[in-house]
Structures are given as structure tokens and as C-alpha cells.
Amino acid sequence: MGFRFSIRLQLMVLSLFLFTIPYLGYNYVWELEQYLRNGQEQTMIGTARAVATALHERPALFDSQSAYLQDVRPGTDLYAPPIPSPIRLDGELNDWQQVSELMSEYGSGEVIEYYNGYAGEPTSLSFKHMVGRYGQFLYAMFEVSDDVLLWRQPNSLSVETGDHLLVGMETPQGELARYVVAPYESGWVNAYKLADNTTTTRAVENALSIQGRWQETATGYNIELRFPLSMTTGGLAFSIVDVDDRASRLKQYALGTANTKELAELGTVITPSPEIERILAGLKYADSRVWVVDKHKRVLARAGDIQSATGIEVDEKETSSNAIWHWVESEWLLPLYYQILTRPPADFIDELDDAYALVGQDLGTALNGQPDSLWRLSPDNKAIVLSAAYPIFIEGNVMGAVIVEQTTNGIRTLRNRALEQLFHVILAVMTIGTLGLLLFATRISNRIRSLRDNTEAVIDDNGKIIGTLPVSNQRDEIGDLSRSFADVLSRLQQYNSYLENMASRLSHELRTPIAVVKSSLDMLTQVNDADQQAVFVERAQSGVNRLSTILNSMSEATRLEQAIQQEDLEPFDLVKVISGCIAGYEHAYSHRRFSFTHNADTARILGSPELTAQMFDKVIANAVDFSEKESEIQVSITVKDKQAELTIINTGPLLPEGMRSQLLQSMVSVRKENDVQNASSPHLGLGLYIANIIMTFHKGQLSLFNRKDSTGVVVSARFPLM
């Protein structure tokens, strides 16, 4: 055989050539983007390292108490984030909404002290609380729920006769200072300084530096306070004392952040560092957002804006000098490309815009002493943000971390530019390729049209084949098709000859029973003996039965097709059905030996077990007819690759060449003439045709072929498994 450069191979090579360009181009752009992202990641880690280097071994930059805490006590240690604007002390709490996510709640679990033998349930009082810093002042708010609000009596000098707020703080001298706020009514309030003796609540002087507002509400009251940060070095605690009995005016219990009477039990106020903010001030021009956090992940300072931190700066795209091309590109091509591509967003949601504490795997790794980076999507899935974290060391211990953030908008813009150029090239190549394929297809269609005309020319109007088809010498698929058509027409001529001879086959089948009936009836009229008449009647009945059998066989296929349309599908075990049939064949065909093997205990298929058994009957009947007495018929079931293959093998005459596919058609038989005449039952060539109908109903395939050793025939029936 010579070298065959087929049409399919030509199309494959051409298609692969066309698709190689976009494939290689896309891979190049993708790898370029990966390199740029890796470069951006390393650059950001380097930036974080540079900022951290400026903060290493500078303990004065970190709060002496908050940053060095080994454990943070939520609710006791108070985080005071920077407030964008000063709080208006009006008791309405509206100004606290921008930092409300940091608010803490205090209930019965935070009782600091019981008074006067109170033994009730502390459920009548609860409050929400937080602190914030603006400039050199610390602000505090309390949203209190109290079922009974008792004001301090106007004529009483004692601050304990009504609900009141206690404040305990550590002074710059390291001593405990206590204050109380106990108003007569809603309005502006100032604090009183309490005596140093913690066993008494006696006011000794006014503390005008602590001021604010106490405002009654429908569910209790609100308190807003302000005092200078210079009053404390960081130790701070608040507690609210509840008084509900109007007659006795006795204190019941105190609910608060920490014990205001013990210096060691005060909480710590954590505030961002102004010194670090000044160090970071210049970084707002560095196309990055920079955070500095302490080891408890609380923000100490930040600089820059993530919306403008695009990473790589990309110059504006130059306008093409060709006005026509520029118009086509801007009006047609780019709108089409950006149905697939996405432009980097000019604005996106930043969940960390007002964050005062950070989380993330990169930050956790950095606080363990190792730099790390993290990619994340913005909440609206518009932007990809890259963050890099680097630890800050003081005396060998990690005291915080620097986090640098950028978006990948610059890289995405650069990638889009590259893909635009790639799409231009793909469009040009596809246009040229389409024209080439059109010319190629025109050549193929002309050859196919010629093959059609030649095929129609050898068949007359009555469907009779009147000539031969010219054989093509082209060594491609169309040439193969031309030779196949010639072969098909040749076999059709043979098949038509077989059908034309079918009349003689039916004549042989019908002549004998008709002659038997006719002769029996003639003899019946010529004899008077009852015994002889009975013999002739029985012989005539036998002939009629044979005629009936022939007619039933001719209509069996039609009835089967109609019955199949009404048949219900059900799951059944093919192994069980076949083994049951073989048990019956051993008695019905006692002069044959049957062997049955299977490589699986079950083979579940969907269909009709009755029709399957009928199909098997037809195949076995053929195997018996075309095998010698006492020979073995081998039956096997092989389950493999979601298929069950039923194989029937018999020894005997081989299938004629050129008739294997025709044997599954109607009224086709390869029995010899004397076999048909001597058979006990008529054979019209319908058995395998009916078996094939049943296999088609089961979405299976029936095949016939000779054994490789030329000693018999193999019938294969393949069923799809459930």
C-alpha cells in the first residue's frame, strides 16, 4: 500500500495549524501574567521588609503596655481605634456608627461586685460599650439597658444613692485614680474624683477634665464621655452600679469591664501609634496600602489607598495612525473582545476600608516569624488583592507585622493589551484559513457531486441496476467511498438475484403441503373405509398445519415489532436468564452438548427477559441446525467495560463470504436446497432477523463471524449494562 494523504488528515493538519497560534499565544500571555504576578509578589514582600526594617528594635514605637501584653482579655482590654471626627457629646450615639463593629456587650456574666448582701439575679442591667481616640482625647460610650433608672437625689451629697458610673485608671505616676459620674437628671455631666481609700465611695473634688452627657432613653440611658489621654498610661476600667430600690437607695451590684478598685485588675487601652503613622506618611505615594499591626493583629497605623494601588503602571494606549483601522478596532473589535475579557474595575468594595483589626493566613505566618503573601478576591469579585506580610522584631521577639497590599489591576490591563493583539492575529489567521478551507471544501464537494451523478446513472427509474460504477483511483476518503459504492452496488445485484429466486424457495415450501392436502382430499372421495378416510383426513390436516406454520413464520417478525412497542422495560439478570434457557435446551436438544461459562455472577441489563430468551432461542436453533449430532455448543457471558457480551459458538459449515451482514435481514437464508426440503419445519430466513430486532430493542448489537480456526461460526450479542 502506498502513502495515503487522506482528506481527513489534510483537514486535521490544517486545523491543528490554525489552532496552534491561539493556543501558543494564550499560553505565552498566561505565563507572562504569572511572571508578572510573581514579580509583584516578591516586590511587595521586599517593600514590607523595608518598612519592617525601619521599625525593628524600636520599642518606643509600640505602646508599653498594650503591645507587650502576652494575652488580650476581650472586654477587659479596650481597643480605642482612631475616630475620623470628634464625637458630639449629645447622648444620641450617632457618631459611633462608623466604628460600631468593635462594640462590646456586657451582661450578667460581667458582674464586678455585689453590694449589701444582694442575692438576686443580675438581669435587670446590661450595656454596650466601646472607646475611641481623636487627637489627644479618649472618648467612651455606654448604651445601657436598665429596667429602673434612679437619679441621685438633689439634696444628697452621697454619690451612691442612684445609678452611677465608676471609672478607674492608672495615672502617669503608676497609681490608681478613681472617678464617679452620678447625675441628678439627664444632661451635661462631669466626674468627681473619689478618695484613695478603695473601701469607700466618697467624692473629694471635681474632675472637670472628665465630661460628657448622660441621656435617659426608653430602655435605660446613654452615656458619652471624653477625657485627655494624658490622664492615664493605658490602665483603664469602667463599671456601672445599679440601684433599683427607691425606698432604701441601696446599691445592688456593679457591672463593668474590670474591677475599678484594683490597679492590677484594670484593663489596658490599646490605641494606634501616632509615631508609626508619621513614619508611614510618606508611603501613601508608593502605590500601595501599608498596615502596621501589633502581635494581637490590631491596627497601629496605615497609609495609602487600595483603590489606587494598581501595582504595575501601564501607559495609555497609543492611537493608531490609520484612522480606518482605529475605527474598526474601537467600534467593532474591542467591544467584541470585551464580551470575553474583563476590564479592571475603576472602583470595588474594600472590606478593610475601616478595619481596626486584621486577619489572614499571611498575617498569622508573619506573626510566627516568617514572611508570607496572600491572594484574595474583593467581596464583589471585581478585584484581586495581593497582600504581603513581614514580621517586626524587638529584642528577638515578634511584636507586630507590616502588611503591604496592591491590586492586580495593572497586570490585568497589561494582559488585556496582549490579548487584544493576540485576538487581532487570530482573527487574521482565521479569515485566511476560512478562505483556504472554503476552496478546499469546494473541491471536495465537486468530487462528491460527481460521485452522486455516476451513482444515479447506473440505476434506472425502476430501481434496477443497469451498469457498473466507475472506480476512482484517488487514494483518499472520497476514493474509498467511490470504491465502497461500487462494491455495494455489486452486492445489491447479488442480493436482488437472491430475492428474485425467493419465489422458487416459497414454491418449494408451499408445493409439498398443498400437494399433500390435494392428494388426501382426492383419495378421501374414493374410499369408503372409515379407517382409511381417517388416515387421509389426518394427512390433509398435517398439510394444512404446515401451511399455517409457513404463514405464521412469515408474519412473526411483523407481530414481534408491534409487540415490542408495547413491551415494558425492566431490569433483569442476563446470566440467570441464559442459564435457565440452557437447562431447557439440554432436554429439547438431547443430541447436542451445551457448555456455559461466565466471568461475573450477575449481569444486570434493562429490557425484557422474555424477548431476550426468544432471541437466544433463535440463535440456538440456528446453531443446532448447523452442527453435527453430539457436538458441543459453547455459550459464554463476558462482562467488560460496561457491556455484557453473550457468545454462542458451534462447529459446522462456515458463513459464505459477502453474506454475513445480509443474514440479519428478512427472508435471507444460506441453507442448501435439499436441507430446506428435508427439514421438519419450514425455514424462511427470519430467525436471525427477529433476533436482530430484539437486540435493537435492547440497544445492543448482534454480530456473526466465522471462527478463526475455520471450524464453525460465532454469534456475538452485546448488551449495555445498567
PDB file of C-alpha atoms in Angstrom, residues 52 84 104 165 232 244 248 285 351 425 436 441 487 513 627 687 706 719:
ATOM      1  CA  ALA A  52       9.668  46.462  58.868  1.00  0.00           C
ATOM      2  CA  PRO A  84     -12.420  60.250  61.838  1.00  0.00           C
ATOM      3  CA  SER A 104     -18.619  45.017  73.135  1.00  0.00           C
ATOM      4  CA  LEU A 165     -20.657  55.152  86.616  1.00  0.00           C
ATOM      5  CA  THR A 232      -3.607  57.561  82.035  1.00  0.00           C
ATOM      6  CA  ASP A 244     -33.328  49.918  91.875  1.00  0.00           C
ATOM      7  CA  SER A 248     -33.657  52.149 100.593  1.00  0.00           C
ATOM      8  CA  TYR A 285       2.774  57.901  47.440  1.00  0.00           C
ATOM      9  CA  GLU A 351     -13.950  45.191  53.217  1.00  0.00           C
ATOM     10  CA  VAL A 425      -3.694  37.864  14.895  1.00  0.00           C
ATOM     11  CA  GLY A 436      -8.494  28.234   2.315  1.00  0.00           C
ATOM     12  CA  ALA A 441     -14.387  22.258   0.549  1.00  0.00           C
ATOM     13  CA  ASP A 487     -18.878  -2.793  -4.015  1.00  0.00           C
ATOM     14  CA  PRO A 513     -48.155 -29.277   1.846  1.00  0.00           C
ATOM     15  CA  SER A 627     -23.950 -28.500  13.811  1.00  0.00           C
ATOM     16  CA  GLY A 687     -34.784 -16.367  12.711  1.00  0.00           C
ATOM     17  CA  ASN A 706     -16.522 -17.476  11.342  1.00  0.00           C
ATOM     18  CA  PHE A 719     -25.867  -5.719  25.738  1.00  0.00           C
TER      19      PHE A 719
END
